Amino acid sequence: MGVVAGFTFGLVVGLLPTIKAIFLVLAALLAVLVSVATALYGVSVVALICVILALNLGLVAGSLCLPDDV
């Protein structure tokens, strides 16, 4: 479920080039927060990596769909 959500979010953000930079920063911060939570609470690292990869793939896919206006 997290992988699907990550990919969907990344795809949507990738399709919005005007605010892409802001969301990329937020995504990076989210990744850091999730990493800290993983270290503290022992959430599956494999699941975390899958979600982050899905988010990045979604961003790339969305970026390829539209030309970059920024």
PDB file of C-alpha atoms in Angstrom, residues 28-67:
ATOM      1  CA  ALA A  28      13.399  14.520   0.948  1.00  0.00           C
ATOM      2  CA  LEU A  29      12.402  15.709   4.419  1.00  0.00           C
ATOM      3  CA  LEU A  30       9.769  12.972   4.600  1.00  0.00           C
ATOM      4  CA  ALA A  31      12.372  10.382   3.634  1.00  0.00           C
ATOM      5  CA  VAL A  32      14.649  11.606   6.425  1.00  0.00           C
ATOM      6  CA  LEU A  33      11.806  11.520   8.965  1.00  0.00           C
ATOM      7  CA  VAL A  34      10.822   8.003   7.908  1.00  0.00           C
ATOM      8  CA  SER A  35      14.459   6.928   8.166  1.00  0.00           C
ATOM      9  CA  VAL A  36      14.671   8.287  11.714  1.00  0.00           C
ATOM     10  CA  ALA A  37      11.388   6.587  12.619  1.00  0.00           C
ATOM     11  CA  THR A  38      12.733   3.339  11.161  1.00  0.00           C
ATOM     12  CA  ALA A  39      15.875   3.596  13.271  1.00  0.00           C
ATOM     13  CA  LEU A  40      13.888   4.376  16.412  1.00  0.00           C
ATOM     14  CA  TYR A  41      10.964   2.009  16.039  1.00  0.00           C
ATOM     15  CA  GLY A  42      12.424  -0.817  13.945  1.00  0.00           C
ATOM     16  CA  VAL A  43      10.067  -0.584  10.982  1.00  0.00           C
ATOM     17  CA  SER A  44      11.082  -2.866   8.121  1.00  0.00           C
ATOM     18  CA  VAL A  45      13.962  -1.264   6.234  1.00  0.00           C
ATOM     19  CA  VAL A  46      13.045  -3.199   3.087  1.00  0.00           C
ATOM     20  CA  ALA A  47       9.540  -1.717   3.102  1.00  0.00           C
ATOM     21  CA  LEU A  48      10.993   1.763   3.621  1.00  0.00           C
ATOM     22  CA  ILE A  49      13.363   1.356   0.680  1.00  0.00           C
ATOM     23  CA  CYS A  50      10.495   0.140  -1.529  1.00  0.00           C
ATOM     24  CA  VAL A  51       8.361   3.174  -0.667  1.00  0.00           C
ATOM     25  CA  ILE A  52      11.226   5.609  -1.328  1.00  0.00           C
ATOM     26  CA  LEU A  53      12.059   3.912  -4.632  1.00  0.00           C
ATOM     27  CA  ALA A  54       8.392   4.007  -5.647  1.00  0.00           C
ATOM     28  CA  LEU A  55       8.234   7.717  -4.806  1.00  0.00           C
ATOM     29  CA  ASN A  56      11.331   8.390  -6.906  1.00  0.00           C
ATOM     30  CA  LEU A  57      10.008   6.309  -9.812  1.00  0.00           C
ATOM     31  CA  GLY A  58       6.742   8.236  -9.659  1.00  0.00           C
ATOM     32  CA  LEU A  59       8.623  11.539  -9.752  1.00  0.00           C
ATOM     33  CA  VAL A  60      10.625  10.402 -12.765  1.00  0.00           C
ATOM     34  CA  ALA A  61       7.539   9.092 -14.568  1.00  0.00           C
ATOM     35  CA  GLY A  62       5.652  12.313 -13.918  1.00  0.00           C
ATOM     36  CA  SER A  63       8.609  14.413 -15.040  1.00  0.00           C
ATOM     37  CA  LEU A  64       8.810  12.526 -18.328  1.00  0.00           C
ATOM     38  CA  CYS A  65       5.111  13.088 -19.060  1.00  0.00           C
ATOM     39  CA  LEU A  66       5.356  16.875 -19.278  1.00  0.00           C
ATOM     40  CA  PRO A  67       8.139  19.223 -20.376  1.00  0.00           C
TER      41      PRO A  67
END
